[in-house]
Amino acid sequence: MKNTVIYPGSFDPPTNGHINIVERSLKIFDRVIVAVAEHSTKVPIFSPAERVEMMQTIFSTHKNVIIEPFSGLLMTYARQKGVQKILRGIRNVGDYEFESQMMLVNRALDPELDTIFMMTEGRFSHISSSIIREIVTLGGSITGMVHPVVEQKLKSKLTP
Ligand code: PNS
């Protein structure tokens, strides 16, 4: 599919950093498929259906943002979609090391698949899904770090 990019991730939960990447990518691509990984090496807080639902709520007014769950290899999913471009956000050098390895693995599996990296904006570069989970669990405020829908879901899930 022409000028479509796949933005994959766990999104457990989605952060304002993720939202910012999707919004900025719409200036470059005609369509973004947000691919929510069903399986992850980490133990998830939210089910795949809950993560998809949060993203669908956040992007409900964006017709060119498609939210879907995916399982298995990303390259297989991309091939099924007929898309050869992957989008990933990078916050820092630590992310770069992991992301460059993932990019090379994906290209080794499918040489047609390319990854485009977008630097996270400075105001979001300290935010990660795991940091958000920790702050909520320990009773801190995550206002401004996540969408209000996500904040409410997290509080009802993680606070007694
Ligand atoms: O938000 P995350 O957890 O950093 O996202 C990582 C994700 C889901 C994009 C990555 O783990 C992935 O692509 N998983 C699918 C399995 C796969 O294709 N692995 C080989 C590439 S490393």
Tab-separated table of N, CA, C and O in Angstrom, residues 40-148:
chain	number	residue	atom	x	y	z
A	40	SER	N	4.349	-10.067	24.083
A	40	SER	CA	5.530	-9.266	24.371
A	40	SER	C	6.400	-10.063	25.335
A	40	SER	O	5.937	-11.006	25.973
A	41	THR	N	7.663	-9.666	25.416
A	41	THR	CA	8.552	-10.329	26.371
A	41	THR	C	8.203	-9.876	27.800
A	41	THR	O	8.547	-10.530	28.767
A	42	LYS	N	7.490	-8.727	27.872
A	42	LYS	CA	7.116	-8.216	29.192
A	42	LYS	C	5.711	-8.710	29.570
A	42	LYS	O	4.906	-8.983	28.687
A	43	VAL	N	5.452	-8.800	30.905
A	43	VAL	CA	4.099	-9.179	31.348
A	43	VAL	C	3.214	-7.937	31.226
A	43	VAL	O	3.488	-6.912	31.845
A	44	PRO	N	2.134	-8.017	30.416
A	44	PRO	CA	1.347	-6.797	30.179
A	44	PRO	C	0.407	-6.455	31.333
A	44	PRO	O	-0.045	-7.332	32.054
A	45	ILE	N	0.119	-5.153	31.465
A	45	ILE	CA	-0.887	-4.673	32.420
A	45	ILE	C	-2.263	-4.747	31.748
A	45	ILE	O	-3.224	-5.207	32.318
A	46	PHE	N	-2.299	-4.298	30.495
A	46	PHE	CA	-3.554	-4.271	29.752
A	46	PHE	C	-3.582	-5.395	28.714
A	46	PHE	O	-2.536	-5.716	28.110
A	47	SER	N	-4.763	-5.956	28.498
A	47	SER	CA	-4.918	-6.984	27.458
A	47	SER	C	-4.754	-6.319	26.085
A	47	SER	O	-4.925	-5.088	25.969
A	48	PRO	N	-4.473	-7.106	25.047
A	48	PRO	CA	-4.392	-6.512	23.702
A	48	PRO	C	-5.671	-5.744	23.348
A	48	PRO	O	-5.597	-4.637	22.805
A	49	ALA	N	-6.847	-6.307	23.703
A	49	ALA	CA	-8.115	-5.637	23.384
A	49	ALA	C	-8.206	-4.291	24.093
A	49	ALA	O	-8.670	-3.298	23.506
A	50	GLU	N	-7.739	-4.224	25.347
A	50	GLU	CA	-7.786	-2.947	26.085
A	50	GLU	C	-6.846	-1.917	25.463
A	50	GLU	O	-7.171	-0.731	25.364
A	51	ARG	N	-5.654	-2.378	25.031
A	51	ARG	CA	-4.680	-1.453	24.427
A	51	ARG	C	-5.194	-0.923	23.087
A	51	ARG	O	-5.059	0.257	22.774
A	52	VAL	N	-5.799	-1.829	22.305
A	52	VAL	CA	-6.383	-1.411	21.017
A	52	VAL	C	-7.500	-0.404	21.270
A	52	VAL	O	-7.578	0.638	20.608
A	53	GLU	N	-8.348	-0.698	22.258
A	53	GLU	CA	-9.487	0.186	22.547
A	53	GLU	C	-9.022	1.584	22.968
A	53	GLU	O	-9.574	2.594	22.514
A	54	MET	N	-7.979	1.648	23.811
A	54	MET	CA	-7.475	2.961	24.236
A	54	MET	C	-6.990	3.759	23.027
A	54	MET	O	-7.294	4.944	22.871
A	55	MET	N	-6.218	3.098	22.157
A	55	MET	CA	-5.702	3.775	20.961
A	55	MET	C	-6.847	4.211	20.042
A	55	MET	O	-6.804	5.304	19.460
A	56	GLN	N	-7.870	3.360	19.917
A	56	GLN	CA	-9.006	3.712	19.050
A	56	GLN	C	-9.734	4.936	19.591
A	56	GLN	O	-10.158	5.809	18.828
A	57	THR	N	-9.856	5.011	20.906
A	57	THR	CA	-10.507	6.177	21.521
A	57	THR	C	-9.679	7.431	21.264
A	57	THR	O	-10.204	8.478	20.865
A	58	ILE	N	-8.372	7.325	21.477
A	58	ILE	CA	-7.480	8.489	21.316
A	58	ILE	C	-7.528	9.020	19.879
A	58	ILE	O	-7.549	10.222	19.640
A	59	PHE	N	-7.550	8.092	18.910
A	59	PHE	CA	-7.479	8.507	17.497
A	59	PHE	C	-8.833	8.378	16.787
A	59	PHE	O	-8.873	8.237	15.561
A	60	SER	N	-9.917	8.467	17.548
A	60	SER	CA	-11.250	8.246	16.964
A	60	SER	C	-11.592	9.257	15.861
A	60	SER	O	-12.372	8.957	14.969
A	61	THR	N	-10.981	10.446	15.914
A	61	THR	CA	-11.313	11.454	14.890
A	61	THR	C	-10.351	11.407	13.696
A	61	THR	O	-10.490	12.172	12.750
A	62	HIS	N	-9.362	10.520	13.749
A	62	HIS	CA	-8.381	10.422	12.660
A	62	HIS	C	-8.742	9.242	11.748
A	62	HIS	O	-8.502	8.095	12.105
A	63	LYS	N	-9.281	9.550	10.588
A	63	LYS	CA	-9.694	8.489	9.656
A	63	LYS	C	-8.490	7.730	9.076
A	63	LYS	O	-8.618	6.593	8.639
A	64	ASN	N	-7.333	8.399	9.040
A	64	ASN	CA	-6.152	7.779	8.427
A	64	ASN	C	-5.236	7.081	9.448
A	64	ASN	O	-4.101	6.755	9.142
A	65	VAL	N	-5.762	6.872	10.656
A	65	VAL	CA	-5.028	6.081	11.656
A	65	VAL	C	-5.829	4.813	11.915
A	65	VAL	O	-6.977	4.867	12.358
A	66	ILE	N	-5.218	3.686	11.591
A	66	ILE	CA	-5.890	2.393	11.767
A	66	ILE	C	-5.221	1.669	12.936
A	66	ILE	O	-3.987	1.633	13.010
A	67	ILE	N	-6.008	1.164	13.834
A	67	ILE	CA	-5.453	0.477	15.004
A	67	ILE	C	-5.799	-1.001	14.896
A	67	ILE	O	-6.960	-1.360	14.743
A	68	GLU	N	-4.785	-1.837	14.983
A	68	GLU	CA	-5.016	-3.279	14.862
A	68	GLU	C	-4.107	-4.037	15.815
A	68	GLU	O	-2.970	-3.612	16.036
A	69	PRO	N	-4.556	-5.181	16.338
A	69	PRO	CA	-3.631	-6.036	17.081
A	69	PRO	C	-2.830	-6.874	16.093
A	69	PRO	O	-3.276	-7.083	14.960
A	70	PHE	N	-1.632	-7.285	16.471
A	70	PHE	CA	-0.908	-8.256	15.640
A	70	PHE	C	-0.166	-9.226	16.549
A	70	PHE	O	0.174	-8.900	17.687
A	71	SER	N	0.028	-10.444	16.029
A	71	SER	CA	0.810	-11.424	16.780
A	71	SER	C	1.824	-12.037	15.816
A	71	SER	O	1.700	-11.894	14.602
A	72	GLY	N	2.820	-12.699	16.366
A	72	GLY	CA	3.847	-13.301	15.512
A	72	GLY	C	4.871	-12.270	15.094
A	72	GLY	O	4.995	-11.198	15.700
A	73	LEU	N	5.589	-12.594	14.016
A	73	LEU	CA	6.657	-11.707	13.558
A	73	LEU	C	6.095	-10.449	12.901
A	73	LEU	O	5.140	-10.531	12.108
A	74	LEU	N	6.740	-9.338	13.180
A	74	LEU	CA	6.336	-8.061	12.574
A	74	LEU	C	6.470	-8.125	11.053
A	74	LEU	O	5.632	-7.604	10.322
A	75	MET	N	7.539	-8.785	10.574
A	75	MET	CA	7.743	-8.833	9.116
A	75	MET	C	6.629	-9.609	8.429
A	75	MET	O	6.197	-9.241	7.327
A	76	THR	N	6.092	-10.631	9.080
A	76	THR	CA	4.982	-11.400	8.500
A	76	THR	C	3.727	-10.526	8.434
A	76	THR	O	3.016	-10.502	7.424
A	77	TYR	N	3.498	-9.797	9.521
A	77	TYR	CA	2.337	-8.900	9.572
A	77	TYR	C	2.456	-7.828	8.471
A	77	TYR	O	1.495	-7.569	7.740
A	78	ALA	N	3.660	-7.238	8.353
A	78	ALA	CA	3.866	-6.182	7.353
A	78	ALA	C	3.628	-6.734	5.945
A	78	ALA	O	3.012	-6.076	5.093
A	79	ARG	N	4.107	-7.948	5.718
A	79	ARG	CA	3.924	-8.565	4.391
A	79	ARG	C	2.441	-8.791	4.106
A	79	ARG	O	1.952	-8.521	3.010
A	80	GLN	N	1.714	-9.273	5.138
A	80	GLN	CA	0.268	-9.495	4.971
A	80	GLN	C	-0.444	-8.189	4.617
A	80	GLN	O	-1.409	-8.176	3.857
A	81	LYS	N	0.043	-7.091	5.187
A	81	LYS	CA	-0.583	-5.780	4.945
A	81	LYS	C	-0.120	-5.169	3.622
A	81	LYS	O	-0.662	-4.164	3.171
A	82	GLY	N	0.945	-5.713	3.042
A	82	GLY	CA	1.506	-5.139	1.823
A	82	GLY	C	2.226	-3.831	2.086
A	82	GLY	O	2.306	-2.949	1.223
A	83	VAL	N	2.753	-3.677	3.298
A	83	VAL	CA	3.458	-2.449	3.690
A	83	VAL	C	4.919	-2.798	3.954
A	83	VAL	O	5.227	-3.815	4.574
A	84	GLN	N	5.830	-1.930	3.470
A	84	GLN	CA	7.259	-2.220	3.629
A	84	GLN	C	7.972	-1.182	4.498
A	84	GLN	O	9.190	-1.122	4.530
A	85	LYS	N	7.187	-0.353	5.179
A	85	LYS	CA	7.792	0.692	6.016
A	85	LYS	C	7.316	0.562	7.457
A	85	LYS	O	6.105	0.467	7.715
A	86	ILE	N	8.292	0.557	8.349
A	86	ILE	CA	8.032	0.473	9.788
A	86	ILE	C	8.472	1.804	10.404
A	86	ILE	O	9.520	2.347	10.038
A	87	LEU	N	7.701	2.309	11.334
A	87	LEU	CA	8.051	3.552	12.035
A	87	LEU	C	8.319	3.245	13.500
A	87	LEU	O	7.528	2.529	14.136
A	88	ARG	N	9.436	3.779	14.004
A	88	ARG	CA	9.721	3.634	15.440
A	88	ARG	C	10.226	4.968	15.990
A	88	ARG	O	10.969	5.690	15.320
A	89	GLY	N	9.823	5.263	17.213
A	89	GLY	CA	10.305	6.469	17.888
A	89	GLY	C	11.576	6.162	18.657
A	89	GLY	O	11.748	5.051	19.169
A	90	ILE	N	12.463	7.154	18.715
A	90	ILE	CA	13.720	6.999	19.458
A	90	ILE	C	13.859	8.169	20.424
A	90	ILE	O	13.734	9.326	20.031
A	91	ARG	N	14.096	7.838	21.707
A	91	ARG	CA	14.227	8.909	22.713
A	91	ARG	C	15.676	9.256	23.010
A	91	ARG	O	15.989	10.388	23.356
A	92	ASN	N	16.543	8.255	22.927
A	92	ASN	CA	17.928	8.439	23.418
A	92	ASN	C	18.843	7.351	22.831
A	92	ASN	O	18.399	6.501	22.058
A	93	VAL	N	20.113	7.382	23.262
A	93	VAL	CA	21.098	6.437	22.730
A	93	VAL	C	20.739	4.986	23.095
A	93	VAL	O	20.937	4.064	22.299
A	94	GLY	N	20.168	4.817	24.284
A	94	GLY	CA	19.744	3.468	24.702
A	94	GLY	C	18.720	2.894	23.738
A	94	GLY	O	18.814	1.734	23.315
A	95	ASP	N	17.744	3.722	23.374
A	95	ASP	CA	16.738	3.282	22.401
A	95	ASP	C	17.402	2.954	21.068
A	95	ASP	O	17.066	1.972	20.411
A	96	TYR	N	18.354	3.807	20.664
A	96	TYR	CA	19.003	3.620	19.361
A	96	TYR	C	19.652	2.241	19.264
A	96	TYR	O	19.542	1.551	18.249
A	97	GLU	N	20.329	1.844	20.353
A	97	GLU	CA	21.036	0.547	20.317
A	97	GLU	C	20.057	-0.590	20.098
A	97	GLU	O	20.261	-1.461	19.257
A	98	PHE	N	18.957	-0.587	20.857
A	98	PHE	CA	17.965	-1.644	20.724
A	98	PHE	C	17.270	-1.575	19.359
A	98	PHE	O	17.101	-2.581	18.674
A	99	GLU	N	16.894	-0.363	18.975
A	99	GLU	CA	16.129	-0.183	17.736
A	99	GLU	C	16.956	-0.521	16.494
A	99	GLU	O	16.423	-1.062	15.523
A	100	SER	N	18.257	-0.190	16.523
A	100	SER	CA	19.071	-0.499	15.344
A	100	SER	C	19.202	-2.012	15.184
A	100	SER	O	19.182	-2.530	14.066
A	101	GLN	N	19.284	-2.724	16.311
A	101	GLN	CA	19.337	-4.192	16.227
A	101	GLN	C	18.026	-4.741	15.659
A	101	GLN	O	18.014	-5.595	14.772
A	102	MET	N	16.896	-4.207	16.159
A	102	MET	CA	15.592	-4.691	15.703
A	102	MET	C	15.416	-4.407	14.210
A	102	MET	O	14.905	-5.231	13.454
A	103	MET	N	15.884	-3.229	13.790
A	103	MET	CA	15.786	-2.864	12.373
A	103	MET	C	16.577	-3.844	11.511
A	103	MET	O	16.099	-4.316	10.472
A	104	LEU	N	17.801	-4.176	11.976
A	104	LEU	CA	18.647	-5.079	11.187
A	104	LEU	C	18.077	-6.498	11.163
A	104	LEU	O	18.148	-7.189	10.140
A	105	VAL	N	17.484	-6.920	12.285
A	105	VAL	CA	16.847	-8.253	12.318
A	105	VAL	C	15.697	-8.286	11.315
A	105	VAL	O	15.576	-9.226	10.519
A	106	ASN	N	14.888	-7.242	11.338
A	106	ASN	CA	13.749	-7.212	10.407
A	106	ASN	C	14.211	-7.218	8.957
A	106	ASN	O	13.608	-7.871	8.100
A	107	ARG	N	15.306	-6.510	8.675
A	107	ARG	CA	15.821	-6.499	7.293
A	107	ARG	C	16.454	-7.828	6.916
A	107	ARG	O	16.420	-8.228	5.747
A	108	ALA	N	17.032	-8.520	7.919
A	108	ALA	CA	17.591	-9.849	7.634
A	108	ALA	C	16.464	-10.828	7.306
A	108	ALA	O	16.598	-11.697	6.444
A	109	LEU	N	15.328	-10.643	7.994
A	109	LEU	CA	14.179	-11.527	7.754
A	109	LEU	C	13.477	-11.176	6.448
A	109	LEU	O	12.967	-12.045	5.756
A	110	ASP	N	13.452	-9.878	6.133
A	110	ASP	CA	12.822	-9.416	4.887
A	110	ASP	C	13.572	-8.185	4.377
A	110	ASP	O	13.359	-7.078	4.874
A	111	PRO	N	14.452	-8.364	3.388
A	111	PRO	CA	15.273	-7.247	2.895
A	111	PRO	C	14.461	-6.093	2.294
A	111	PRO	O	15.000	-5.003	2.104
A	112	GLU	N	13.190	-6.331	2.019
A	112	GLU	CA	12.342	-5.257	1.475
A	112	GLU	C	11.825	-4.330	2.566
A	112	GLU	O	11.300	-3.252	2.284
A	113	LEU	N	11.944	-4.768	3.813
A	113	LEU	CA	11.358	-4.015	4.928
A	113	LEU	C	12.331	-2.954	5.435
A	113	LEU	O	13.481	-3.253	5.729
A	114	ASP	N	11.865	-1.724	5.506
A	114	ASP	CA	12.729	-0.649	6.008
A	114	ASP	C	12.109	-0.015	7.243
A	114	ASP	O	10.891	0.017	7.383
A	115	THR	N	12.979	0.494	8.109
A	115	THR	CA	12.491	1.143	9.334
A	115	THR	C	12.860	2.620	9.305
A	115	THR	O	14.009	2.972	9.021
A	116	ILE	N	11.889	3.453	9.573
A	116	ILE	CA	12.111	4.894	9.643
A	116	ILE	C	12.057	5.284	11.120
A	116	ILE	O	11.113	4.930	11.829
A	117	PHE	N	13.089	5.995	11.582
A	117	PHE	CA	13.141	6.415	12.980
A	117	PHE	C	12.761	7.888	13.098
A	117	PHE	O	13.210	8.708	12.302
A	118	MET	N	11.965	8.172	14.108
A	118	MET	CA	11.600	9.564	14.385
A	118	MET	C	12.010	9.884	15.820
A	118	MET	O	11.669	9.134	16.735
A	119	MET	N	12.770	10.979	15.986
A	119	MET	CA	13.180	11.357	17.345
A	119	MET	C	11.958	11.832	18.136
A	119	MET	O	11.157	12.625	17.643
A	120	THR	N	11.853	11.331	19.343
A	120	THR	CA	10.804	11.803	20.245
A	120	THR	C	11.069	13.275	20.591
A	120	THR	O	12.217	13.677	20.758
A	121	GLU	N	10.028	14.069	20.690
A	121	GLU	CA	10.205	15.473	21.095
A	121	GLU	C	10.763	15.521	22.514
A	121	GLU	O	10.410	14.683	23.353
A	122	GLY	N	11.589	16.541	22.783
A	122	GLY	CA	12.247	16.656	24.082
A	122	GLY	C	11.299	16.571	25.270
A	122	GLY	O	11.595	15.940	26.277
A	123	ARG	N	10.120	17.171	25.111
A	123	ARG	CA	9.189	17.207	26.247
A	123	ARG	C	8.611	15.838	26.586
A	123	ARG	O	7.945	15.670	27.598
A	124	PHE	N	8.845	14.842	25.696
A	124	PHE	CA	8.356	13.487	25.981
A	124	PHE	C	9.499	12.483	26.176
A	124	PHE	O	9.252	11.301	26.376
A	125	SER	N	10.740	12.950	26.093
A	125	SER	CA	11.848	11.987	26.026
A	125	SER	C	12.116	11.260	27.350
A	125	SER	O	12.830	10.276	27.377
A	126	HIS	N	11.528	11.738	28.439
A	126	HIS	CA	11.705	11.048	29.732
A	126	HIS	C	10.573	10.058	30.010
A	126	HIS	O	10.588	9.367	31.027
A	127	ILE	N	9.605	9.988	29.108
A	127	ILE	CA	8.413	9.161	29.362
A	127	ILE	C	8.553	7.786	28.720
A	127	ILE	O	8.983	7.667	27.576
A	128	SER	N	8.201	6.759	29.473
A	128	SER	CA	8.091	5.408	28.902
A	128	SER	C	6.884	4.739	29.539
A	128	SER	O	6.439	5.150	30.623
A	129	SER	N	6.378	3.692	28.898
A	129	SER	CA	5.220	2.982	29.450
A	129	SER	C	5.551	2.410	30.828
A	129	SER	O	4.724	2.453	31.745
A	130	SER	N	6.760	1.877	30.985
A	130	SER	CA	7.109	1.248	32.272
A	130	SER	C	7.233	2.293	33.387
A	130	SER	O	6.809	2.061	34.520
A	131	ILE	N	7.775	3.481	33.057
A	131	ILE	CA	7.868	4.564	34.054
A	131	ILE	C	6.455	4.998	34.472
A	131	ILE	O	6.176	5.223	35.648
A	132	ILE	N	5.578	5.099	33.494
A	132	ILE	CA	4.187	5.500	33.778
A	132	ILE	C	3.542	4.493	34.737
A	132	ILE	O	2.907	4.872	35.726
A	133	ARG	N	3.738	3.212	34.449
A	133	ARG	CA	3.139	2.168	35.306
A	133	ARG	C	3.667	2.299	36.733
A	133	ARG	O	2.925	2.170	37.701
A	134	GLU	N	4.970	2.546	36.857
A	134	GLU	CA	5.575	2.654	38.188
A	134	GLU	C	5.031	3.867	38.954
A	134	GLU	O	4.685	3.766	40.139
A	135	ILE	N	4.933	5.009	38.275
A	135	ILE	CA	4.448	6.225	38.953
A	135	ILE	C	3.031	5.997	39.489
A	135	ILE	O	2.719	6.323	40.640
A	136	VAL	N	2.168	5.411	38.629
A	136	VAL	CA	0.774	5.186	39.056
A	136	VAL	C	0.722	4.215	40.230
A	136	VAL	O	0.027	4.446	41.224
A	137	THR	N	1.490	3.143	40.130
A	137	THR	CA	1.498	2.135	41.205
A	137	THR	C	1.917	2.768	42.536
A	137	THR	O	1.381	2.422	43.593
A	138	LEU	N	2.850	3.728	42.482
A	138	LEU	CA	3.369	4.333	43.712
A	138	LEU	C	2.625	5.628	44.087
A	138	LEU	O	3.058	6.364	44.965
A	139	GLY	N	1.528	5.893	43.392
A	139	GLY	CA	0.648	6.992	43.802
A	139	GLY	C	1.012	8.369	43.264
A	139	GLY	O	0.486	9.376	43.761
A	140	GLY	N	1.902	8.455	42.274
A	140	GLY	CA	2.290	9.757	41.713
A	140	GLY	C	1.361	10.201	40.597
A	140	GLY	O	0.509	9.446	40.136
A	141	SER	N	1.574	11.448	40.162
A	141	SER	CA	0.723	12.014	39.115
A	141	SER	C	1.340	11.800	37.730
A	141	SER	O	2.534	12.045	37.521
A	142	ILE	N	0.512	11.363	36.799
A	142	ILE	CA	0.978	11.169	35.417
A	142	ILE	C	0.271	12.131	34.460
A	142	ILE	O	0.300	11.945	33.248
A	143	THR	N	-0.341	13.159	35.039
A	143	THR	CA	-1.034	14.159	34.217
A	143	THR	C	-0.037	14.802	33.244
A	143	THR	O	1.068	15.159	33.637
A	144	GLY	N	-0.424	14.889	31.986
A	144	GLY	CA	0.452	15.458	30.963
A	144	GLY	C	1.359	14.429	30.300
A	144	GLY	O	2.011	14.723	29.306
A	145	MET	N	1.398	13.229	30.892
A	145	MET	CA	2.253	12.178	30.305
A	145	MET	C	1.448	11.205	29.446
A	145	MET	O	2.001	10.561	28.561
A	146	VAL	N	0.156	11.092	29.774
A	146	VAL	CA	-0.718	10.197	29.006
A	146	VAL	C	-2.037	10.907	28.719
A	146	VAL	O	-2.376	11.901	29.376
A	147	HIS	N	-2.778	10.365	27.767
A	147	HIS	CA	-4.118	10.875	27.450
A	147	HIS	C	-5.022	10.631	28.668
A	147	HIS	O	-4.865	9.614	29.359
A	148	PRO	N	-5.994	11.555	28.938
A	148	PRO	CA	-6.890	11.375	30.089
A	148	PRO	C	-7.580	10.013	30.134
A	148	PRO	O	-7.788	9.433	31.214
